[in-house]
mmCIF file of C-alpha atoms in Angstrom:
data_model
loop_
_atom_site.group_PDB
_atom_site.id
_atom_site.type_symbol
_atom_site.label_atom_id
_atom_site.label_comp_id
_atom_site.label_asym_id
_atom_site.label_seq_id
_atom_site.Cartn_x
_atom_site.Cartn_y
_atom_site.Cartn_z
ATOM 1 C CA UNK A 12 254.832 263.874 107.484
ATOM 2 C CA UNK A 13 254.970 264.208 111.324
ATOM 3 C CA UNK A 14 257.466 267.449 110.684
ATOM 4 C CA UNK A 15 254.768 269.257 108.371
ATOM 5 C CA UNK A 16 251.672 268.319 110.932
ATOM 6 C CA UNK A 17 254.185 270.003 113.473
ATOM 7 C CA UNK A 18 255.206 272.423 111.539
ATOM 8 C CA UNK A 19 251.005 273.328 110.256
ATOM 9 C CA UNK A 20 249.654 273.946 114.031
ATOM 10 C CA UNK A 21 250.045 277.147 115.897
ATOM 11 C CA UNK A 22 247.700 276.436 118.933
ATOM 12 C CA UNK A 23 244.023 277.771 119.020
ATOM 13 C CA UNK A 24 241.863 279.249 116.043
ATOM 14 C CA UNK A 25 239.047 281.364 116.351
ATOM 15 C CA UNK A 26 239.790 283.032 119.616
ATOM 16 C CA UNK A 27 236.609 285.679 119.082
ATOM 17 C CA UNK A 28 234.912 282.332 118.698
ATOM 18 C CA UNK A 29 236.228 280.123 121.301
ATOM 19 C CA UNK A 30 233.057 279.892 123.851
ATOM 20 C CA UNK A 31 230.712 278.202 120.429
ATOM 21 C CA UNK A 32 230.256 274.526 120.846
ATOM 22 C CA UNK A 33 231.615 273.528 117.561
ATOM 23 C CA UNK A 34 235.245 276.194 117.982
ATOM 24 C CA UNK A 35 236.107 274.282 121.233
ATOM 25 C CA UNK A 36 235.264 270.841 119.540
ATOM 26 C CA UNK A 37 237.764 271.630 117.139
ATOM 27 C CA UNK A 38 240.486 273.189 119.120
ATOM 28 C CA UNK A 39 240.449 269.887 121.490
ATOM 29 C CA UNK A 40 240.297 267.658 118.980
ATOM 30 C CA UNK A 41 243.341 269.108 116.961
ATOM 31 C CA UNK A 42 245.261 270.209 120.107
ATOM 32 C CA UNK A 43 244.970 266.315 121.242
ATOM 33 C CA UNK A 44 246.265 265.317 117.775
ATOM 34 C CA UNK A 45 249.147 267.787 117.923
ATOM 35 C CA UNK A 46 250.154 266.313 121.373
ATOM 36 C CA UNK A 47 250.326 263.061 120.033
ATOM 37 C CA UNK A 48 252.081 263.912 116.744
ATOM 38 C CA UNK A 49 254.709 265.783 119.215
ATOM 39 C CA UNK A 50 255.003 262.469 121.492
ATOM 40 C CA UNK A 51 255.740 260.019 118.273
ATOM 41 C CA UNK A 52 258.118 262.702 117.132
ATOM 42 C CA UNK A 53 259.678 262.440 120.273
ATOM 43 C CA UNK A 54 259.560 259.105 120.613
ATOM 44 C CA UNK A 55 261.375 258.499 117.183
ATOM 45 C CA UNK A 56 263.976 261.222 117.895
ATOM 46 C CA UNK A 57 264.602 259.628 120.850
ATOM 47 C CA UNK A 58 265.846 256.142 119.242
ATOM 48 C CA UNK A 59 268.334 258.268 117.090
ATOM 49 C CA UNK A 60 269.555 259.917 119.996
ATOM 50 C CA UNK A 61 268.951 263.902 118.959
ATOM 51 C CA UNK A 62 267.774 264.887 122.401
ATOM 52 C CA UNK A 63 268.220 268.189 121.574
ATOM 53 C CA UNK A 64 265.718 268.531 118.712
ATOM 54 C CA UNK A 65 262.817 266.959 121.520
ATOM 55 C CA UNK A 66 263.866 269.771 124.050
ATOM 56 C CA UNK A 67 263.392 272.010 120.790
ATOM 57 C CA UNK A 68 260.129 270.684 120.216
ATOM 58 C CA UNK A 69 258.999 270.209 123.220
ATOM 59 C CA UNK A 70 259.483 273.943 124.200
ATOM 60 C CA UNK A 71 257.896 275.064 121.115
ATOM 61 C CA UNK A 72 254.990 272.718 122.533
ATOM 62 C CA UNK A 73 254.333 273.816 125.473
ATOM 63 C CA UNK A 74 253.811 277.198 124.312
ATOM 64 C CA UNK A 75 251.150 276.188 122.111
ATOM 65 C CA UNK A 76 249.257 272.957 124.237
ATOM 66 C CA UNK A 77 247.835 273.637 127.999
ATOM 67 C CA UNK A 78 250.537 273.207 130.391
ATOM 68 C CA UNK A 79 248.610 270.882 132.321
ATOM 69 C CA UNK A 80 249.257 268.141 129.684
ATOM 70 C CA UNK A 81 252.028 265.934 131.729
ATOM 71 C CA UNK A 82 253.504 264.029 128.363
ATOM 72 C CA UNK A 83 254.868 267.241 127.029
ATOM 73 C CA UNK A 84 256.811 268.304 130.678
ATOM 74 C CA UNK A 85 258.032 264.399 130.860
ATOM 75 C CA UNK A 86 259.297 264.517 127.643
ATOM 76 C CA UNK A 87 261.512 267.743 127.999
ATOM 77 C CA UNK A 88 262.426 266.488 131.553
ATOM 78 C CA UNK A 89 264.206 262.688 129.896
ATOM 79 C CA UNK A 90 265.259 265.130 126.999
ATOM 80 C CA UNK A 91 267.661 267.183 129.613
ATOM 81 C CA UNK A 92 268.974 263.986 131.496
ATOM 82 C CA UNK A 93 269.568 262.257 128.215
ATOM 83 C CA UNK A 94 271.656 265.788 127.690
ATOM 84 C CA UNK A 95 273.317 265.284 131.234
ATOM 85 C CA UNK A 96 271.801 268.524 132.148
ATOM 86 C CA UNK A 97 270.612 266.609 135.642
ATOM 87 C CA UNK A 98 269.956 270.000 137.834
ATOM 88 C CA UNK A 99 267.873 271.558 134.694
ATOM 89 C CA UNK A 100 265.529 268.593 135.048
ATOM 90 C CA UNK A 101 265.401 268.413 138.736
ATOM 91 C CA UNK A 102 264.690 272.495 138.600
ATOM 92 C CA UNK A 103 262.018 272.070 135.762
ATOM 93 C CA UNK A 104 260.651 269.224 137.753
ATOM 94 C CA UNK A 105 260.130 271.394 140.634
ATOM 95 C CA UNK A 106 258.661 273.791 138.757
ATOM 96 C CA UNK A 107 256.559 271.798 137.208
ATOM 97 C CA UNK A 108 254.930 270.483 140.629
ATOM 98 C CA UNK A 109 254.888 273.929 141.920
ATOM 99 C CA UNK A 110 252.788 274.953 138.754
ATOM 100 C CA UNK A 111 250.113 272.673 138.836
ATOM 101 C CA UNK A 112 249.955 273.056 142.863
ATOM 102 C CA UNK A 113 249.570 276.825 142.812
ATOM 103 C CA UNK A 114 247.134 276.948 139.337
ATOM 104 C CA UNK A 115 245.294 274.126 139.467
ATOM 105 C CA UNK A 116 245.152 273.094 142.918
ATOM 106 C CA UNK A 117 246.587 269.674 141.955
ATOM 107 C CA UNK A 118 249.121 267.914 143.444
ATOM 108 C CA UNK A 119 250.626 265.375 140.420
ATOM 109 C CA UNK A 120 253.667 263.974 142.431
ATOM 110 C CA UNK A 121 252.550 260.394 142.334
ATOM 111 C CA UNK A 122 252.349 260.625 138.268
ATOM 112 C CA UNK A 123 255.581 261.939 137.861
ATOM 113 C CA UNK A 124 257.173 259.440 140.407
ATOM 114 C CA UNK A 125 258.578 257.722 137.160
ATOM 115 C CA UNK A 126 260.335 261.261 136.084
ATOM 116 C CA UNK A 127 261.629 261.571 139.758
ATOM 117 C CA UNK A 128 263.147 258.190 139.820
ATOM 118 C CA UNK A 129 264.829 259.004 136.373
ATOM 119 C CA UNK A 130 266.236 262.217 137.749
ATOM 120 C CA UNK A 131 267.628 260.429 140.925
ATOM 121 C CA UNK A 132 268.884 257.403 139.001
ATOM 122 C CA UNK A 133 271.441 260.324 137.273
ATOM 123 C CA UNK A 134 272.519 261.725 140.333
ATOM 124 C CA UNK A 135 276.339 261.370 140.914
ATOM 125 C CA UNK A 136 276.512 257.974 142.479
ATOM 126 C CA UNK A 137 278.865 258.938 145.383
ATOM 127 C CA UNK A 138 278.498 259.438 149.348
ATOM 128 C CA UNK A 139 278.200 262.571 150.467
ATOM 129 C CA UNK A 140 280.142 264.211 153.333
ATOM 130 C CA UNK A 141 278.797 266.005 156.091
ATOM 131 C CA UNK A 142 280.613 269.088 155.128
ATOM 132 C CA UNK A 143 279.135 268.416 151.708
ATOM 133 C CA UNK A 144 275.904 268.199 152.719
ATOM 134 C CA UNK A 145 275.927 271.333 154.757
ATOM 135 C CA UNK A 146 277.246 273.055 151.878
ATOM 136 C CA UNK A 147 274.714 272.073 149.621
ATOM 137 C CA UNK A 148 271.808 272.970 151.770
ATOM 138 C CA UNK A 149 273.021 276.213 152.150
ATOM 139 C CA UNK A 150 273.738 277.141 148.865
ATOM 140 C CA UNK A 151 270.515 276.845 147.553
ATOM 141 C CA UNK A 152 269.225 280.841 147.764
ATOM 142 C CA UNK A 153 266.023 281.311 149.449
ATOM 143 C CA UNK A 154 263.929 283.499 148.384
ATOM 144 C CA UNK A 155 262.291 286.357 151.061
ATOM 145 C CA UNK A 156 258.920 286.036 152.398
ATOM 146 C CA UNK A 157 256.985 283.170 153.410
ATOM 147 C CA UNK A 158 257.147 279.726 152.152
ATOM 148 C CA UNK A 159 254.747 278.609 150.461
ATOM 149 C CA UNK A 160 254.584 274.138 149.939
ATOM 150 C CA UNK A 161 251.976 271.927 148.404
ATOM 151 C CA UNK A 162 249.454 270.713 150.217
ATOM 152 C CA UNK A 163 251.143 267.110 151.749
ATOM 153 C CA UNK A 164 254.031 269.394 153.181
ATOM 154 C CA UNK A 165 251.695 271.734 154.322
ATOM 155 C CA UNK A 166 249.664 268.736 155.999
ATOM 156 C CA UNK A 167 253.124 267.040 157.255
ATOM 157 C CA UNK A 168 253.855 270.881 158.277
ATOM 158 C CA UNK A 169 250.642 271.109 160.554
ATOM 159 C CA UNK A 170 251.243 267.588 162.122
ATOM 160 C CA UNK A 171 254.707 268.711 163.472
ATOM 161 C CA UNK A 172 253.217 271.999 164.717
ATOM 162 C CA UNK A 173 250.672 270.351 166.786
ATOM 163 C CA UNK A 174 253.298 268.074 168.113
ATOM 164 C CA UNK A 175 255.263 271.232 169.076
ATOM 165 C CA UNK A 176 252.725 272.749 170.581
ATOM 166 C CA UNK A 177 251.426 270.553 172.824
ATOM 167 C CA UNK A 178 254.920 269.938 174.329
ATOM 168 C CA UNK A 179 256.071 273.327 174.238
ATOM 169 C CA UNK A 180 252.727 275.614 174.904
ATOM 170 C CA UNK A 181 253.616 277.593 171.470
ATOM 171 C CA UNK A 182 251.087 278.694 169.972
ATOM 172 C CA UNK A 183 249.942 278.422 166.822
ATOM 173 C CA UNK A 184 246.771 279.164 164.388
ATOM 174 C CA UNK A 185 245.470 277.310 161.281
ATOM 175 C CA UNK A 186 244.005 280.097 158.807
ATOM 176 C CA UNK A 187 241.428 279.655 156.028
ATOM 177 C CA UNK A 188 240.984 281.868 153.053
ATOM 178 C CA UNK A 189 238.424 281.421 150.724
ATOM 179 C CA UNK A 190 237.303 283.334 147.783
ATOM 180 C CA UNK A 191 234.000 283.891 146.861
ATOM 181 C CA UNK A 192 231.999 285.514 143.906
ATOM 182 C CA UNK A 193 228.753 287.387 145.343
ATOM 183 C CA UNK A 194 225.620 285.272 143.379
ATOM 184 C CA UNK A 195 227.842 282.800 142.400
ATOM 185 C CA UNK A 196 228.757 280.946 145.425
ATOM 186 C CA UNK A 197 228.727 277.715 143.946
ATOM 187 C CA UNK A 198 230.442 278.068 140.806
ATOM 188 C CA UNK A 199 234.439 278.202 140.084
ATOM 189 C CA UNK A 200 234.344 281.624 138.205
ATOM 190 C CA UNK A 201 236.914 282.916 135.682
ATOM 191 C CA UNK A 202 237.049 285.968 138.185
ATOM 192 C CA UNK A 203 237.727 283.532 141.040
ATOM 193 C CA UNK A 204 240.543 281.894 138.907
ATOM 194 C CA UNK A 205 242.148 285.284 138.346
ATOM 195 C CA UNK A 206 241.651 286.760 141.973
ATOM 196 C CA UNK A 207 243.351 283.537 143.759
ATOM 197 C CA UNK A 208 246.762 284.923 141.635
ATOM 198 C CA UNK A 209 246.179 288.003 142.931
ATOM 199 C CA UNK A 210 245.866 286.633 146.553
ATOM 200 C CA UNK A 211 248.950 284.463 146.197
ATOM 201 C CA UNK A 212 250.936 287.762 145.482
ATOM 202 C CA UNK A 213 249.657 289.696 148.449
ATOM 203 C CA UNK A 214 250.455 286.302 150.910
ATOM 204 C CA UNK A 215 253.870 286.524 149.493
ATOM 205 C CA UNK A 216 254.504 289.921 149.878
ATOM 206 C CA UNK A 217 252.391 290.185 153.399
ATOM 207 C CA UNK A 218 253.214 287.272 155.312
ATOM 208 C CA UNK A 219 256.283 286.659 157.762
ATOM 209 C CA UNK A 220 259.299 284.173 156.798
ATOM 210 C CA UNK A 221 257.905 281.595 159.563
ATOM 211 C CA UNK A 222 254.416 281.551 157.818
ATOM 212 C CA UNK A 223 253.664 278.195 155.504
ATOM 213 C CA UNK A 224 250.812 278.633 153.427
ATOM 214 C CA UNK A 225 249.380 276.290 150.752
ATOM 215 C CA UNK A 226 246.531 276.175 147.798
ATOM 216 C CA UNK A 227 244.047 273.558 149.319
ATOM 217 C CA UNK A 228 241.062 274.148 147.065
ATOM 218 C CA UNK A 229 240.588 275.740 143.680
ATOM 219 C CA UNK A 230 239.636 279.075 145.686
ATOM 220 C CA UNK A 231 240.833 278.771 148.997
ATOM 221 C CA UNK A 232 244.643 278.945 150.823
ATOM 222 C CA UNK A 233 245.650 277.544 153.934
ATOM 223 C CA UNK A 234 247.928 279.228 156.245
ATOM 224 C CA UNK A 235 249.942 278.015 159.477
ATOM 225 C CA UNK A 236 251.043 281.291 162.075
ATOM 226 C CA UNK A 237 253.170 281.285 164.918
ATOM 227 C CA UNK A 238 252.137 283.890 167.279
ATOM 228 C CA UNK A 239 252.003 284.199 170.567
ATOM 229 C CA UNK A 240 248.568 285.523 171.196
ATOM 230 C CA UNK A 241 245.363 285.541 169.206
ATOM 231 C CA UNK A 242 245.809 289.083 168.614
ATOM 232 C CA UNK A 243 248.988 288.679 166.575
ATOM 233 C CA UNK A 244 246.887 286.043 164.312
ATOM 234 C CA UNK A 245 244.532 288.694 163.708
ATOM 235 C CA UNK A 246 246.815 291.498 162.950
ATOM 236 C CA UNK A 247 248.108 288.882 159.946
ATOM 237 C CA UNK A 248 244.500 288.037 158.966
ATOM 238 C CA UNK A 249 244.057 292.146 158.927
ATOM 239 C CA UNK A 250 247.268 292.340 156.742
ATOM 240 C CA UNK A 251 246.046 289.944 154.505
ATOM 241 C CA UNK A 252 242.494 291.152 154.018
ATOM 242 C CA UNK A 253 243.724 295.183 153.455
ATOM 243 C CA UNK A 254 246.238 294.005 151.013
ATOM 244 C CA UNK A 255 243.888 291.801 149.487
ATOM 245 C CA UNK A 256 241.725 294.880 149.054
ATOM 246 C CA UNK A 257 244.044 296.998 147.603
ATOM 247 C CA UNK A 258 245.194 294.639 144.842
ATOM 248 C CA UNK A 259 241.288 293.364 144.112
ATOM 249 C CA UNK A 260 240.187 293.883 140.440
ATOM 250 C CA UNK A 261 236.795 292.097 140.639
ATOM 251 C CA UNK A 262 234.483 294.296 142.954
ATOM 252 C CA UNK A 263 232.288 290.861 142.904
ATOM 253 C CA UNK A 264 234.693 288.688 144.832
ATOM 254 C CA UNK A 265 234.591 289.196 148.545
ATOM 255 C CA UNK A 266 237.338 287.717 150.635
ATOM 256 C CA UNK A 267 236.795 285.512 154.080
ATOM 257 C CA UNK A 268 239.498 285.090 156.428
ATOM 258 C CA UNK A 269 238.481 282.485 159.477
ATOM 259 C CA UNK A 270 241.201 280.893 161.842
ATOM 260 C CA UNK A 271 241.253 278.988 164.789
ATOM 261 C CA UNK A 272 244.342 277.998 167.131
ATOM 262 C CA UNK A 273 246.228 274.651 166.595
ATOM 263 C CA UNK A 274 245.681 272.463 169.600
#
């Protein structure tokens, strides 16, 4: 019975529809009752031991249920360490935080603290060397560009750079940037939403590798800049806005850039 209800849903109906009162009753309700049919399905597949057929079905899940439902990415997560593919779930995990940090503004670390200690738990249980721990730190590729962190690094971040520069007269400048839709100044927008991923793609693309940067609202990004002078924070803030500009779909959201020197 649980393989047929599975097997019956294919995510929202009535997409022309989807705004009417009665449309989104329905798609919650049986979207909820698909996520729990999924998690007993799990849960009983998981007593006979066929982790792979939960990774199956979770995947297939997740395409169909908002990713912002936690059950589904904990499920898939046990599903690869029960398949002793430990780095998969510590990659998905991180992916996973990163996702609802950059989307949703949301930092769910303390949920998935369970998950973490799972992963950890099926680390190989041996001491590492320091030659082995150099190596592994600087295997990892980094990607070019800035780095962008969630909002406790970024606030862990800013602490250190305060310390820094107080004791060695660097200077650097805390930078706000905040989206807002003309007339609706008030209101999280679908436009706003859609804009901030436009934003995120410019930071990446226009800020230095020394820059951190983080999602700290729904519409706004923090950014931390090492410069010298004021004038080289405002040739990023310039960089920023005239890439911002050129990327912009929405005429109706306006862009504000305000900083002020760490001190």
């Amino acid at each position: 019975m649980l393989t047929a209800a599975n097997n019956i849903y294919h995510g929202e109906f009535l997409s022309l529809f989807a705004q009417h009162s009665w449309v989104m009753f329905r798609n919650n309700y049986y979207g909820n009752l698909y996520v729990k049919c999924v998690n007993i399905m799990c849960y009983h597949l998981n007593t006979k031991g066929r982790f792979e057929d939960i990774l199956n079905i979770c995947n297939r899940a997740l395409e169909l249920s908002p990713p912002t439902d936690e059950t589904l990415h904990k499920q898939k997560i046990f599903a690869l360490l029960n398949l002793n593919r430990v780095q998969a779930a510590l990659d998905y995990y991180y992916s996973i935080l990163a996702m609802f940090n950059t989307n949703y503004g949301l930092d769910i670390t303390d949920s998935m603290t369970d998950v973490y200690e799972a992963i950890l738990s099926h680390m190989p249980n041996q001491y590492q060397t320091l030659s082995s721990l150099d190596e592994t730190l600087g295997s990892k590729k980094t990607l070019s560009g800035s780095f962008y962190c969630n909002f406790d690094i970024f606030q862990n971040i800013y602490q250190i750079n305060l310390r820094s520069a107080r004791r060695a007269k660097s200077r650097f400048y805390l930078v706000l940037l905040t989206l807002k839709e003309v007339g609706e100044e008030s209101i999280i927008t679908e436009n706003l939403k859609s804009e901030m991923e436009i934003l995120h793609e410019v930071m990446q693309k226009k800020l230095r590798t020394n820059d951190v940067y983080t999602k700290s609202s729904i519409c706004q990004y923090s950014l931390i800049v090492n410069s010298p002078n004021e004038a080289g924070a405002r040739v990023v803030k310039d960089r920023i806005i005239d890439g911002y500009q050129k990327k912009k779909k929405k005429k109706s959201v306006i862009l504000n850039v305000d900083f002020k020197e760490i001190i």
